[in-house]
Every structure is written in C-alpha cells, then in structure tokens.
Coordinates of C-alpha atoms in Angstrom, one line a residue:
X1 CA 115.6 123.1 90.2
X2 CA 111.9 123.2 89.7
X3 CA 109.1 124.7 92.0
X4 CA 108.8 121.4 93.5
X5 CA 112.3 121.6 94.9
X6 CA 111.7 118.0 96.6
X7 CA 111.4 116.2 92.9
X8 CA 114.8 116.7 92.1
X9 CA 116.4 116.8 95.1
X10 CA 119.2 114.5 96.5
X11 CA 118.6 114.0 100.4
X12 CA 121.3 112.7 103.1
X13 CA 119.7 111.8 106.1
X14 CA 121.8 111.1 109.9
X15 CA 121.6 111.1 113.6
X16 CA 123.3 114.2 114.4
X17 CA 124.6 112.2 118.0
X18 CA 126.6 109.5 115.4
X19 CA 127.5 112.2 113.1
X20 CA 130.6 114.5 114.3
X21 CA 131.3 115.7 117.6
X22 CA 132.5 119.0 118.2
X23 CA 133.3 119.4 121.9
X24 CA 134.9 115.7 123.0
X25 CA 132.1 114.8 124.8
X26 CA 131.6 111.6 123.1
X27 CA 128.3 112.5 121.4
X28 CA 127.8 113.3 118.4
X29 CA 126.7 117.6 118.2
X30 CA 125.2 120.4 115.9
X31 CA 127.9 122.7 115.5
X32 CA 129.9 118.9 114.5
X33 CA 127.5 118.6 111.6
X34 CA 127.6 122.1 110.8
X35 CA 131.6 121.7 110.3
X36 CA 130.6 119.0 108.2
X37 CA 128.2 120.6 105.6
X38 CA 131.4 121.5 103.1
X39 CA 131.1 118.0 102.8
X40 CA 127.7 117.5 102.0
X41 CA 127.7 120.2 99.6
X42 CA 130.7 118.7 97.5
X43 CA 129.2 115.0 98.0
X44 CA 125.9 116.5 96.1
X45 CA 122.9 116.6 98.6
X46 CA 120.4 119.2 98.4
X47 CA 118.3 118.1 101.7
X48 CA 119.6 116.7 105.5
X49 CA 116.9 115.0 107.0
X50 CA 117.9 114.8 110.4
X51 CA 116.6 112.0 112.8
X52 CA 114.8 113.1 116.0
X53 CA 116.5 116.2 117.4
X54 CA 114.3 116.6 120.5
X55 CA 115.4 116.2 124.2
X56 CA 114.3 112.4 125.3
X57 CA 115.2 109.6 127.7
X58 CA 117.1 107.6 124.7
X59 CA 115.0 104.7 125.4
X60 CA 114.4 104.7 121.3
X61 CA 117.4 106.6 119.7
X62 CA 115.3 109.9 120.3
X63 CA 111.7 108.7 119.0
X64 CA 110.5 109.1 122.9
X65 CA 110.2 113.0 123.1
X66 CA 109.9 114.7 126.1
X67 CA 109.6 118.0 124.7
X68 CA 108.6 118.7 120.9
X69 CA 109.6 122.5 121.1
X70 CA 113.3 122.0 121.9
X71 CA 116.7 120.7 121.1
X72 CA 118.9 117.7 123.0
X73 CA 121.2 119.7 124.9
X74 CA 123.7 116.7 123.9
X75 CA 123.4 118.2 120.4
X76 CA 123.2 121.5 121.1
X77 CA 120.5 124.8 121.7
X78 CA 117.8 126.1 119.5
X79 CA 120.3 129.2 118.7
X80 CA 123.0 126.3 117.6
X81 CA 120.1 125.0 115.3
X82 CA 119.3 127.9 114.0
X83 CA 122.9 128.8 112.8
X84 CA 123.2 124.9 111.1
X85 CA 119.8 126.3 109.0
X86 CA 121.4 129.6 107.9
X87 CA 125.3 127.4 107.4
X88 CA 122.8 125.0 105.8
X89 CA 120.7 127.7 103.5
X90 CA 124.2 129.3 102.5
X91 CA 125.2 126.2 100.8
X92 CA 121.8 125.7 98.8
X93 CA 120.8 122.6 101.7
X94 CA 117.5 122.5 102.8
X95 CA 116.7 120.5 106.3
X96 CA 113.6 118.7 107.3
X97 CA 113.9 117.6 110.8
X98 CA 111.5 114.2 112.3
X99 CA 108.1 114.7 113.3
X100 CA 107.4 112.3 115.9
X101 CA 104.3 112.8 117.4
X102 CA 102.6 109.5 117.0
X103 CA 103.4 109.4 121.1
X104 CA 105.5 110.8 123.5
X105 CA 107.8 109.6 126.1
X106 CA 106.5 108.6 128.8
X107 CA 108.4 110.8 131.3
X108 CA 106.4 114.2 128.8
X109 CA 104.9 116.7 131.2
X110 CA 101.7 115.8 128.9
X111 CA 101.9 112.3 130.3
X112 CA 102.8 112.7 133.7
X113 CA 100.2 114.8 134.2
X114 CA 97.4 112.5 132.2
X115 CA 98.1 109.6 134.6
X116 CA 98.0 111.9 137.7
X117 CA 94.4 112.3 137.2
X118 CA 91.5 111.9 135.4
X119 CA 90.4 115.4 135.7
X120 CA 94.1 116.6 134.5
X121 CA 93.5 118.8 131.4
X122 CA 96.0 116.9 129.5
X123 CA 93.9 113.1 130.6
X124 CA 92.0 113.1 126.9
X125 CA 95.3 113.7 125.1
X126 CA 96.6 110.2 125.7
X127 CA 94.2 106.6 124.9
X128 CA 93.0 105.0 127.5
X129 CA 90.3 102.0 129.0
X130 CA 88.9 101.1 132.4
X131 CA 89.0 97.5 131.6
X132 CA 91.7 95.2 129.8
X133 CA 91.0 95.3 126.0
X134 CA 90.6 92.2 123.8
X135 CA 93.5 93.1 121.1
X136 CA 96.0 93.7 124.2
X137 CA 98.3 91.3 122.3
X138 CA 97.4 92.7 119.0
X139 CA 98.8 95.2 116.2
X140 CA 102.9 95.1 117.4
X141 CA 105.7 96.9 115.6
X142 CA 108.4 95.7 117.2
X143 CA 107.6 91.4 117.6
X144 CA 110.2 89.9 119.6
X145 CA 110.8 93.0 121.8
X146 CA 107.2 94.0 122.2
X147 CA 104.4 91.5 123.6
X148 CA 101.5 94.1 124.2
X149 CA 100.0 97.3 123.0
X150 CA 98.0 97.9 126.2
X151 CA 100.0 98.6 129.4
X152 CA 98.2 98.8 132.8
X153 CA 99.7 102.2 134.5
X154 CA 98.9 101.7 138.4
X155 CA 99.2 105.6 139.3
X156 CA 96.0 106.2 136.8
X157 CA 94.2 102.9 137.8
X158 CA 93.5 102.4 133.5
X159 CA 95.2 100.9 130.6
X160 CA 97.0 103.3 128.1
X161 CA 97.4 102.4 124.1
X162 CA 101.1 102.6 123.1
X163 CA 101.5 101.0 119.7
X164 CA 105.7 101.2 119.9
X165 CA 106.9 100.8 122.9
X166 CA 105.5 100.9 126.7
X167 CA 107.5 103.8 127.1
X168 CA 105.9 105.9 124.4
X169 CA 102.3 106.1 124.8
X170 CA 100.3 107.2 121.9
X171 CA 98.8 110.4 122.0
X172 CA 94.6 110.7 121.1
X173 CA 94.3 111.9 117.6
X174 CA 90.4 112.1 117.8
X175 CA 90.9 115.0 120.2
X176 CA 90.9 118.5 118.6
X177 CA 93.2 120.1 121.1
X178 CA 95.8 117.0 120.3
X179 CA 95.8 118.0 116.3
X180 CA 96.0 121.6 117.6
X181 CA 99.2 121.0 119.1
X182 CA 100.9 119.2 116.5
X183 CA 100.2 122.0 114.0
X184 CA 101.7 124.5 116.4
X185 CA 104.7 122.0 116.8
X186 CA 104.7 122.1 113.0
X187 CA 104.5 126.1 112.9
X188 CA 107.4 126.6 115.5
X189 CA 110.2 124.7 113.4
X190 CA 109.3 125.7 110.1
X191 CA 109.3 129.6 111.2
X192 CA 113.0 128.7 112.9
X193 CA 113.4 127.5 109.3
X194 CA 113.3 124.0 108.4
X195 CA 111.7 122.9 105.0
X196 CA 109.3 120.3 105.8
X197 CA 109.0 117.2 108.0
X198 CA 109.7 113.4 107.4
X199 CA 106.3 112.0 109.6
X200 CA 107.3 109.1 111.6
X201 CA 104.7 106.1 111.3
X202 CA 102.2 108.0 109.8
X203 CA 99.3 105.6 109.0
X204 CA 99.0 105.4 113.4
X205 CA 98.6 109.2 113.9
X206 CA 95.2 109.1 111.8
X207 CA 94.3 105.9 113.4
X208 CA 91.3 106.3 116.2
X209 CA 92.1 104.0 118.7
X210 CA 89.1 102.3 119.8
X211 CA 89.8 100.0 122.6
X212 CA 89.2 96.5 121.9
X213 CA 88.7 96.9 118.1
X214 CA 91.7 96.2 116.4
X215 CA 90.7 98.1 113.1
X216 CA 89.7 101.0 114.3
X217 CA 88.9 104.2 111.5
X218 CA 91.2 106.2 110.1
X219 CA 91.1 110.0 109.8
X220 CA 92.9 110.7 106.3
X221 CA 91.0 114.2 106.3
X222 CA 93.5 115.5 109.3
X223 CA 96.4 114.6 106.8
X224 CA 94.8 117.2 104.6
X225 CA 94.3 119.7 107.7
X226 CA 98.0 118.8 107.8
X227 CA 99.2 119.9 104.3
X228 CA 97.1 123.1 104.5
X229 CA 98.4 124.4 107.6
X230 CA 101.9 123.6 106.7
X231 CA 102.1 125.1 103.1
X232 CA 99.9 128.4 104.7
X233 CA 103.0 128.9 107.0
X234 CA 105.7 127.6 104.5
X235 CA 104.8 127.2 100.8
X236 CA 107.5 125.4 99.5
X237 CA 107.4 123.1 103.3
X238 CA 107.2 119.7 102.1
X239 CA 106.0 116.4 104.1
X240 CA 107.5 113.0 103.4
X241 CA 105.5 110.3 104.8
X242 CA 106.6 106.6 106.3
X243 CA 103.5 104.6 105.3
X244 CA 104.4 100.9 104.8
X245 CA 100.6 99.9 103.4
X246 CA 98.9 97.9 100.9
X247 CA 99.6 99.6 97.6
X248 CA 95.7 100.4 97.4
X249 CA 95.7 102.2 100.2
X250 CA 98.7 104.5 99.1
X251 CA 96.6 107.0 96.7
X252 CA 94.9 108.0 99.9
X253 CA 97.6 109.3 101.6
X254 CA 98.6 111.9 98.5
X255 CA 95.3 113.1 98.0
X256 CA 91.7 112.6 98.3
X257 CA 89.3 110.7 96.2
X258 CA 88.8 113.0 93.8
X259 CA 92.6 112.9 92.7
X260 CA 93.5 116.2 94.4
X261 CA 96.7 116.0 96.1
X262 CA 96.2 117.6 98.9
X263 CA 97.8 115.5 101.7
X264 CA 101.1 114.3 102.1
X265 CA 103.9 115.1 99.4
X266 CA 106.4 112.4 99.0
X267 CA 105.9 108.9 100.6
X268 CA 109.0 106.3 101.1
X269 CA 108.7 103.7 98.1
X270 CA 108.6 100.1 100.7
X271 CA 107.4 97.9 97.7
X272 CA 109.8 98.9 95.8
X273 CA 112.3 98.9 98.3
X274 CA 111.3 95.2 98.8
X275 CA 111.5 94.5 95.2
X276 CA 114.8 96.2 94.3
X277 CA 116.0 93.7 97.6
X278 CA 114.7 90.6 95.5
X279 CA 116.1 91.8 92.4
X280 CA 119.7 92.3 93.9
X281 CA 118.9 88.8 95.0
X282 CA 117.7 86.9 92.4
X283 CA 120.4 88.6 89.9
X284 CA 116.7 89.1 88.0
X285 CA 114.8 92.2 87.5
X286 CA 111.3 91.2 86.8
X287 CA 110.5 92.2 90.6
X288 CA 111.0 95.4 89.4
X289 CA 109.5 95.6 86.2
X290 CA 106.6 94.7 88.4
X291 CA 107.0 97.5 90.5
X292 CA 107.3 100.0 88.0
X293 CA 104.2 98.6 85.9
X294 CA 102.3 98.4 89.6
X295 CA 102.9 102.1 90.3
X296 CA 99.8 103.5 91.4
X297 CA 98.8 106.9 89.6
X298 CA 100.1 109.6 91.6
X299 CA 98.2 112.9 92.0
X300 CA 99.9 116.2 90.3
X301 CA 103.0 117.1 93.1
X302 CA 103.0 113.6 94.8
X303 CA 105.9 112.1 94.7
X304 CA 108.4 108.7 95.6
X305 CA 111.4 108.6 98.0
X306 CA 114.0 105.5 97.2
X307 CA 116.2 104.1 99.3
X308 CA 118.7 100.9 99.5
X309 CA 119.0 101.6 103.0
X310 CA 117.7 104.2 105.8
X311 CA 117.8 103.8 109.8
X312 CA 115.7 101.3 110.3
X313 CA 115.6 97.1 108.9
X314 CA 115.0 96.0 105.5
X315 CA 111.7 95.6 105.9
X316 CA 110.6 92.5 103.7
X317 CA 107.0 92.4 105.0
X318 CA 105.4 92.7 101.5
X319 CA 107.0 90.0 99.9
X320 CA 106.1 86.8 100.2
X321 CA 107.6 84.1 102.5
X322 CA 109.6 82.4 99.8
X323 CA 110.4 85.7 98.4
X324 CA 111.8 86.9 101.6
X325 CA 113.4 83.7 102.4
X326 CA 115.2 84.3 99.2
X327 CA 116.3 87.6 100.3
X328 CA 117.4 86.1 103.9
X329 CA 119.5 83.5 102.1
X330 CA 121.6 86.3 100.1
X331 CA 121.8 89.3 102.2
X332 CA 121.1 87.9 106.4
X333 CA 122.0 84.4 106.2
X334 CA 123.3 84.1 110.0
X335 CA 119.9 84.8 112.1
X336 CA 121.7 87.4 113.9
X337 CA 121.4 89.6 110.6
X338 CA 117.9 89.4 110.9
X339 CA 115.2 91.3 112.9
X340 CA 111.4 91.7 113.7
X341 CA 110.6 88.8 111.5
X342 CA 110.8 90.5 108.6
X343 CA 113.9 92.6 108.0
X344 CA 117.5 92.7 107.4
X345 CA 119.9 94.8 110.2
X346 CA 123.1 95.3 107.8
X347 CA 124.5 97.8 105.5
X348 CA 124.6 97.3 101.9
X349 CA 128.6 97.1 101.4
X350 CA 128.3 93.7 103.5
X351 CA 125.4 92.6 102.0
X352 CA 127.3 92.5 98.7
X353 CA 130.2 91.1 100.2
X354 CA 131.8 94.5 99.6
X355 CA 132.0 94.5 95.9
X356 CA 132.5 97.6 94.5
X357 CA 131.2 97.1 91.0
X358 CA 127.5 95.6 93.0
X359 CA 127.5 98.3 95.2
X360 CA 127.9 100.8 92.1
X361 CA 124.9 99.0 90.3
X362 CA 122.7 98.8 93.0
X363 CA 123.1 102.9 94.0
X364 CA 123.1 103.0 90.2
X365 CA 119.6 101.6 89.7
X366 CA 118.4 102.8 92.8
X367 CA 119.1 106.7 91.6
X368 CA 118.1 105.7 88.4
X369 CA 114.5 105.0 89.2
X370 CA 111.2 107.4 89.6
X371 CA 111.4 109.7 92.5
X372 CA 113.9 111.5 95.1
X373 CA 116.9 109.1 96.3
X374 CA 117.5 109.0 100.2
X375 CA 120.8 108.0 100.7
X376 CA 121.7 106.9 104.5
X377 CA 124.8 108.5 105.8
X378 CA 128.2 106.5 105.6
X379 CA 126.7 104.7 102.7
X380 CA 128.7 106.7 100.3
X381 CA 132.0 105.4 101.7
X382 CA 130.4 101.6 102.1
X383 CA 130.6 101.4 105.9
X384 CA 129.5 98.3 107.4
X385 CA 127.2 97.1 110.4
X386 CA 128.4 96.2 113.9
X387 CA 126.3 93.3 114.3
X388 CA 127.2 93.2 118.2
X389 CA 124.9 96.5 118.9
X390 CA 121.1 95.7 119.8
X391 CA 119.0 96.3 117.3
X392 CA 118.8 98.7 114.6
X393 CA 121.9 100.1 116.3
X394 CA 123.8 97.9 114.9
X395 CA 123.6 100.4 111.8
X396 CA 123.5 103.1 113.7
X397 CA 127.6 103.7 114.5
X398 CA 129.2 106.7 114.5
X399 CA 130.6 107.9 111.0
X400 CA 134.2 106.9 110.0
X401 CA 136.1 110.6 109.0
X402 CA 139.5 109.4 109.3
X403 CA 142.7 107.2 110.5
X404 CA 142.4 109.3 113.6
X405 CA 141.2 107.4 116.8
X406 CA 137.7 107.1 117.1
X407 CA 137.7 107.1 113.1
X408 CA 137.8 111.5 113.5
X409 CA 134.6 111.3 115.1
X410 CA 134.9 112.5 118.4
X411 CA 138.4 112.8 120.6
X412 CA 136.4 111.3 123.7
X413 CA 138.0 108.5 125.5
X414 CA 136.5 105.2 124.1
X415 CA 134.0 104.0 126.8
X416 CA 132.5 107.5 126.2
X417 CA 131.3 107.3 123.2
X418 CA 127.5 107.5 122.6
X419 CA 128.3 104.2 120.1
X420 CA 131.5 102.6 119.7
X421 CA 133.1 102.9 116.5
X422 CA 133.6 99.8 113.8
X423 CA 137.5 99.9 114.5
X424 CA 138.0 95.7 113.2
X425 CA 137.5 93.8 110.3
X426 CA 137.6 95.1 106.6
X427 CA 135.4 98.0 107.3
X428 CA 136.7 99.2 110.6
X429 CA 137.6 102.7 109.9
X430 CA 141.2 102.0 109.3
X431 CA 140.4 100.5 106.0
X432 CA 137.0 102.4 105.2
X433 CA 137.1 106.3 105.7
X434 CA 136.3 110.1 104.3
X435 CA 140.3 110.9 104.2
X436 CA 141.3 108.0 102.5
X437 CA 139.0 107.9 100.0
X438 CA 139.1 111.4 99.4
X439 CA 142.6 111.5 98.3
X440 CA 141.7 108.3 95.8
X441 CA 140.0 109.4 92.1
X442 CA 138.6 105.9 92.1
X443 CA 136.7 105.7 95.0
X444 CA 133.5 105.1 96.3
X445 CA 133.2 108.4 97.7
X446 CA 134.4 109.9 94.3
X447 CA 131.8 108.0 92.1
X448 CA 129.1 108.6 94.8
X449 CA 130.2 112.5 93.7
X450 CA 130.2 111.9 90.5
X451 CA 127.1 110.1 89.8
X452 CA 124.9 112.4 91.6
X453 CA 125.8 115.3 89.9
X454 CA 124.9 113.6 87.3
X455 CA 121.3 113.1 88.8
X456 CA 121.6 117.1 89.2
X457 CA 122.5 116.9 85.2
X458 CA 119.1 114.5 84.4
X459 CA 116.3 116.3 86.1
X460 CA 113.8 114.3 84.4
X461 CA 114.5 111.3 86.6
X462 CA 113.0 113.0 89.3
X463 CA 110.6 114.8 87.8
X464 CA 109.7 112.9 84.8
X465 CA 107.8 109.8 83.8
X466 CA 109.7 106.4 84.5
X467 CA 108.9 103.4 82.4
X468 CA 109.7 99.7 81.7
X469 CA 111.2 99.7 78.1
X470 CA 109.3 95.9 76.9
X471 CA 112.0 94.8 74.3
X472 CA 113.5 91.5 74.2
X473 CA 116.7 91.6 76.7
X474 CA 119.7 88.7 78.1
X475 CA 118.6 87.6 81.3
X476 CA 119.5 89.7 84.4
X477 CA 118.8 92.9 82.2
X478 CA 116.3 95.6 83.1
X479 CA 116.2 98.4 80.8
X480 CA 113.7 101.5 81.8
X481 CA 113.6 105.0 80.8
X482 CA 112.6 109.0 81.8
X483 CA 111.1 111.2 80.2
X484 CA 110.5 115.0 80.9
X485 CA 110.4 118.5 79.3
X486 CA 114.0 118.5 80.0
X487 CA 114.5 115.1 77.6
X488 CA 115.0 111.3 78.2
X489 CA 117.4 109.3 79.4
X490 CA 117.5 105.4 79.3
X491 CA 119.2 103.4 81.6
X492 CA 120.5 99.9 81.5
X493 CA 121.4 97.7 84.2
X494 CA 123.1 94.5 84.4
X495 CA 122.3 92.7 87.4
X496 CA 123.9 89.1 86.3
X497 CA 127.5 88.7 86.7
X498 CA 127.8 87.9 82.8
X499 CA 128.7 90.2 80.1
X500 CA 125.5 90.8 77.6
X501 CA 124.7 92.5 74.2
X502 CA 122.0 94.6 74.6
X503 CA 119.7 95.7 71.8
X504 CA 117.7 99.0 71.9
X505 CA 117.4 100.2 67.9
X506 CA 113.8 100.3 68.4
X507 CA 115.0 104.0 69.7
X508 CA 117.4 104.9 67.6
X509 CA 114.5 107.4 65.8
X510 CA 114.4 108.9 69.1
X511 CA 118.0 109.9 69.8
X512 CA 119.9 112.8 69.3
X513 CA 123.3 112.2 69.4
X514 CA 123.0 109.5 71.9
X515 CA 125.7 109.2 74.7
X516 CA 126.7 107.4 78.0
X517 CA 126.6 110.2 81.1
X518 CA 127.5 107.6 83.9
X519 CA 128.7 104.0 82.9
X520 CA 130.5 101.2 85.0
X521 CA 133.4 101.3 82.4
X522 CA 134.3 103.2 79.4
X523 CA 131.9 101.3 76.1
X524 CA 133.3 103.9 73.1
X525 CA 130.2 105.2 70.7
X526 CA 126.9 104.0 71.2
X527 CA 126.4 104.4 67.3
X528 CA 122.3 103.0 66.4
X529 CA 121.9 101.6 69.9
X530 CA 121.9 97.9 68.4
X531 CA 124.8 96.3 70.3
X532 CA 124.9 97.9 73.4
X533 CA 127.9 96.0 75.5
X534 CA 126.9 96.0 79.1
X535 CA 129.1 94.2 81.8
X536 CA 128.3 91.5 84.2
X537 CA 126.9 94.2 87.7
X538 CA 127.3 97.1 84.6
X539 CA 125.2 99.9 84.4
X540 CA 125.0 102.7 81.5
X541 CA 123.4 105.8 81.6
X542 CA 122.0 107.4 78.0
X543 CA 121.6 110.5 77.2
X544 CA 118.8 110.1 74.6
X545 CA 117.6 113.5 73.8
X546 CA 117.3 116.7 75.0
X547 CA 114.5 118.6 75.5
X548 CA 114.1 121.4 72.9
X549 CA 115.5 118.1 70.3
X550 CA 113.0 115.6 71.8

C-alpha cells in the first residue's frame, strides 16, 4: 500500500450497538466487534469507520454527544477501545471513529451550563439571539421531522441555533476557545490510536451563524487549521469529509485557491452517488459518464469515497425532479420507502429485487470507479431494510451472524434488543446470514471476498487516473478505465439485461497479455479485444498492462 494508505484502502463502516454483542445485554458492544475482526480481515477491509462511539441520550443513534472524550458504557470503556485498536492494528485494520462536533446534546455539561447564564464561561460556545430570527423556518436537514432551526429555551430567556435537531444545539465556531476544543478532541483519540476521523456535516461547522441571515460566511481557513493540527499529531491521520455541495464548491474543501491541498483528505462522492442511483435506474450509464467527465480537478492527496449505501438515505437532492422521480419509481416505489423528500430508506439487495447478478454489477461498478469504496456493514451478505423502524433505522438492524436466535447477534431475550432483528420474509436471517453463506463457494459473501482482493490486486483504481473510454458501445454499456504506475485496467459493465458484443481493439496496442481478473461468468481469451461478450447485468474486469510493460 502506498503512503497514502486511504487511496487504496477498502473501508467497512458500522454501529458498534447493531454490530455483535458480547455480554447478552441486548446491545450491541466493543469486545463483540473485536471478536468479529477475523472476519473483517478475511472479508478484505483495511479501515472500520465506526459510527458515533460517544456516551449520549440516543435521541439521534449517538449524533447527540454528551461527552466527546469518552466511550458509551453500552459499548464498552476507553481501556475496551483501546484493546479493539491494538486487535484492530494486529490485523493490518486501521479505525477512524465519527467526529461530531457540529453540536452537542442538549443534556452536555457545555450546554447546561450556557443556558444557566449569560455570564457562564461556556455561554459564547453555543449560537444564540435575544429576539426571534427571520430564517427561524429556514435551512432544515431533516423536513418532515424538523419545522425550525431556532428554538426558544425558557431557562436562558434567548433563542439557540440548532441546525439538526432541537436537541442538539450547534456549537459557535466563530469562537476561538470552541475550535480549541475540537482540536484537543481530535488530539485525545488519535494519541489512543485511531487513524483519522470521518466529519459529520462538515459544510455547518465552518458556517458562522448569523442570526437572521440565512447565508451566513463560511470559514474554510479553520478546515486548514484542521488538517495541520491533525497531521502534526498523526501524519498518516486522515479526514474524510460529508459535504453534500454544489460541485463548484467542492475544490474548496481539499485545498485552498492556490490548488494546495491542505484541508480535508477524502470527501464522500454524493453526485456520483446520485448518478450511479440513476444509472442502476435507467439500465443507462450516461449519468455516469457525466460524472466522471464532471470530476472537478483534485488537489495532489485529495481523494473520493464511493458508496451504494452508508447509514443514512439515498440522498437524491442533486438530481433533478424527473431524475429523482425516476429513481423513486425503481428503487422506493411505496412512499413508505421514501424519506426527507429526497431519499431512499432501503438496502440495495431489495432495491434490486434481490438479484444476485444486479447486485454483483452494481458493487462491481461501484469498486470499479475512482476513489476508496465504503461499503455499509451487512451489505456483503445482501441484508434487507425493516421498513417498520422510524427513519433511517429502518437500515440500521442488527447484523445477521447465524440461524441462531436473534440471527447470532446477541443471546438477549427479544424485547431487549437495542433493534429488533429482520427474522421474516426472504431476508430475515433464516434465509440471509454469515454461516450460511460461508459454507457456500458461490455466495455473496464469497464474491464480496473475492472481488476485493482483487481491488487489493489493482491499486491503480484507487490511486490512479479514472476515465471514460469514448468508443462506440450497445446501449446500457459503460466502459472506463485506470491508469497508474502500477498499469491499467479496463472495466466493462453491462447495465441492460441483454447480452452485447463489445468492441475495444482501439487498445489492443496497449495490452500486454490481456486478461479478465473479476468477470460475472467465465468469457475464455479475450484475444485483440474486438468481440468482447458481456452478459445482460455482466461485468469484466481487464487486466491491460502492467506497470514496468505499460
């Protein structure tokens, strides 16, 4: 692996409370995940990112903090944590852990004391007004469960800015003693051990919340004061960014104007999250030859993160309505699949209507394009949504292990259970589980295994350049390739359900023995590339060239 670890890495990420429970108290623990990192090793990931681990009301699965310097005693202590990093570390697994610092609960010391008083020393770390502001009903994340962003608190006789929920007031970025405690968060956990941080709803914390102006500035220089602190403590620390923005505004959130790239390392990929979405749709992958043409320039070290799906919705805010209607009438037909007014609350094995040859081509194409691949936990086994559950949580359930009761999870009775297991239907865990498939050679699980070591085998799709190859293809074809000091692969991906000829000759000067590494089925030689078989949802993987024959 290269310097930049985090360009070829493959990262898992979980909620250690859904994960595995150790102790048969219902909840999901650390010293459960860290029985469980065998697993992770064999299955191919090189970095956990693990969802808030903080102690917190549970209002928002964890994103309320009451205390930034300490572990949920559901999952665990700090001594617990710091034996899953060394457990971790042993099997070449880094961990980032959630920084969530865009607010705090609302039952934080920090808080309690800011609305005791306004001479509390902790009054200025928190947004507040005297009077109502104008843009009270402006600027939610959460529409349909959120009505304001300006809440009047009665004990400090002023209105506090909170722009999740009213239980989770912002903190005041604009004061220096605010940014001085977030770096001291940051230095605590990344001396305990962790490699970096994935930054919750990152484009808020630089905001400086001016009452009653609902654009206030932005302060992109304290994402820089961000990156130096970090990589002075922890060189090889990285920061991977949630910042769902106009793709203008995304080059400033690498680096500064003058191309350095000296903020944040890796951001989530939305748009193309939103176009691979379409693309499944449509059975058409122009959305994404648009993506990858539209990729704005990244600064040397800045970096993509993919994903199908993570913890939260699809979020399908960047495409347009009929776009997204589009989208809706594939994957969330039934309103009840939908959220926010803008996303999707399933897993992708429903979405496809559990097909096993779509749900290989879409991991397929997903691992296959520019950046690091975040792969959401049960995913590899195709577990599905329990649509019953509030919210995101209906994709939030606990992981299905085995036959036993409570799918191996946890031996609590059922009612205890921090989330009830999907135990009906074709992927209640009798049907859809670790042991089964890991006794099966032609599982999901197994290709899952087997295509991301071939990832591990292809560096340059990680680290390399990714582009569109523009030659005349059947429809439902996108054909792209990667190129590195390592070599180039070519991949081709069939997103109709017909079987096509592909023809790539044009690249036959470039090859060097030419062969598949990954491929829905078995094609035989590849020969001058000119009739290139793909099946309807195929996918092939080409080993152009290597390196020192490129």
């Amino acid at each position: 692996m290269g310097d930049r670890w985090y360009s070829e890495a493959v990262v898992y990420c979980l909620d250690i409370d859904t994960y595995a429970d150790s102790d048969g108290d219902g909840v999901g623990d650390i010293r459960g995940l860290i029985g469980r990192l065998d697993y992770l090793a064999r299955l191919g990931v090189t970095c956990l990112w693990l969802h808030p681990i903080h102690p917190s009301p549970n209002r928002d699965d964890g994103y309320d903090a009451t205390d930034f310097y300490n572990v949920d005693p559901r999952f665990g202590t700090l001594g617990d944590f710091a034996e899953l990093l060394h457990q971790a570390q042993n099997r070449g697994i880094r961990v980032i852990i959630d920084l969530v610092v865009n607010h705090t609960s609302d039952e934080h010391p920090w808080f309690q004391s800011a609305r005791s008083s306004p001479d509390s020393p902790y009054r200025d770390w928190f947004v507040w007004s005297d009077t109502e502001p104008d843009d009270r009903h402006q600027g939610m994340v959460f529409p349909g469960e959120q009505d304001e962003t300006w809440s009047y608190d009665r004990t400090a006789k002023a209105w506090f800015y909170h722009r999740f929920y009213k239980f989770q007031p912002d903190l005041n970025f604009a004061n220096p003693q605010v940014r001085d405690e977030i770096k001291k968060i940051m230095s605590f956990w990344l001396q305990l051990g962790v490699s970096g941080f994935r930054m919750d709803a990152v484009p808020f914390i630089i905001e400086l919340t001016e009452p009653g102006n609902p654009n206030s500035p932005k302060d992109f220089e304290f994402l820089t004061e961000m990156r130096q602190h970090v990589q002075w403590r922890r060189g090889d620390a990285v920061l991977l960014a949630e910042a769902n923005v106009e793709p203008d505004q995304l080059p400033t959130f690498f680096g500064d104007a003058s191309g350095s790239g000296n903020r944040i390392h890796m951001l989530f990929d939305f748009m193309l999250n939103g176009r691979l979405m379409l693309a499944l749709a449509r059975e058409d992958p122009e959305s994404l030859i648009e993506a990858l043409r539209d990729t704005p320039k990244l600064p040397v070290g800045g970096q993509w993160a993919t994903f199908l799906r993570n913890h939260d919705e699809i979020d399908l805010s960047r495409l347009t309505t009929e776009q997204r209607n589009q989208v809706y009438a594939k994957f969330g037909p039934d309103e009840n699949m939908r959220i926010y007014d803008r996303g999707i609350r399933r897993r992708l094995a429903p979405m496809l209507g559990n097909d096993r040859r779509h749900i290989e081509l879409a991991y397929a194409l997903q691992f296959s394009m520019r950046g690091t691949p975040v792969l959401r936990y049960g995913e590899e086994i195709g577990m599905g949504e329990n649509l019953s559950l509030p919210g995101r949580e209906a994709i939030r359930t606990p992981m299905q292990w085995s036959y036993q009761p409570n799918a191996g999870f946890s031996t609590a009775e059922e009612e205890k259970l921090v989330r009830p297991v999907i135990d009906k239907g074709e992927f209640g865990y009798q049907n859809v589980n670790v042991t089964a498939q890991r006794g099966d050679a032609t599982s999901l699980l197994a290709w899952f295994e087997r295509m991301i070591r071939t990832l591990r085998e292809a560096p340059e799709i990680g680290s390399g350049s990714t582009t569109h190859i523009d030659v005349a293809m059947p429809a439902g074809v996108l054909a792209h390739r990667a190129d590195g000091p390592t070599g180039t692969m070519v991949f081709v991906h069939n997103l109709s359900t017909e079987d096509v000829e592909v023809d790539l000759s044009s690249l036959e000067p470039e090859a060097d023995l030419p062969i598949d590494v990954l491929a829905d089925r078995g094609y035989g030689e590849l020969g001058k590339l000119g009739a290139l078989r793909v099946s309807g949802h195929g996918y092939r993987w080409i080993r152009l060239c290597r390196g020192s024959a490129c």
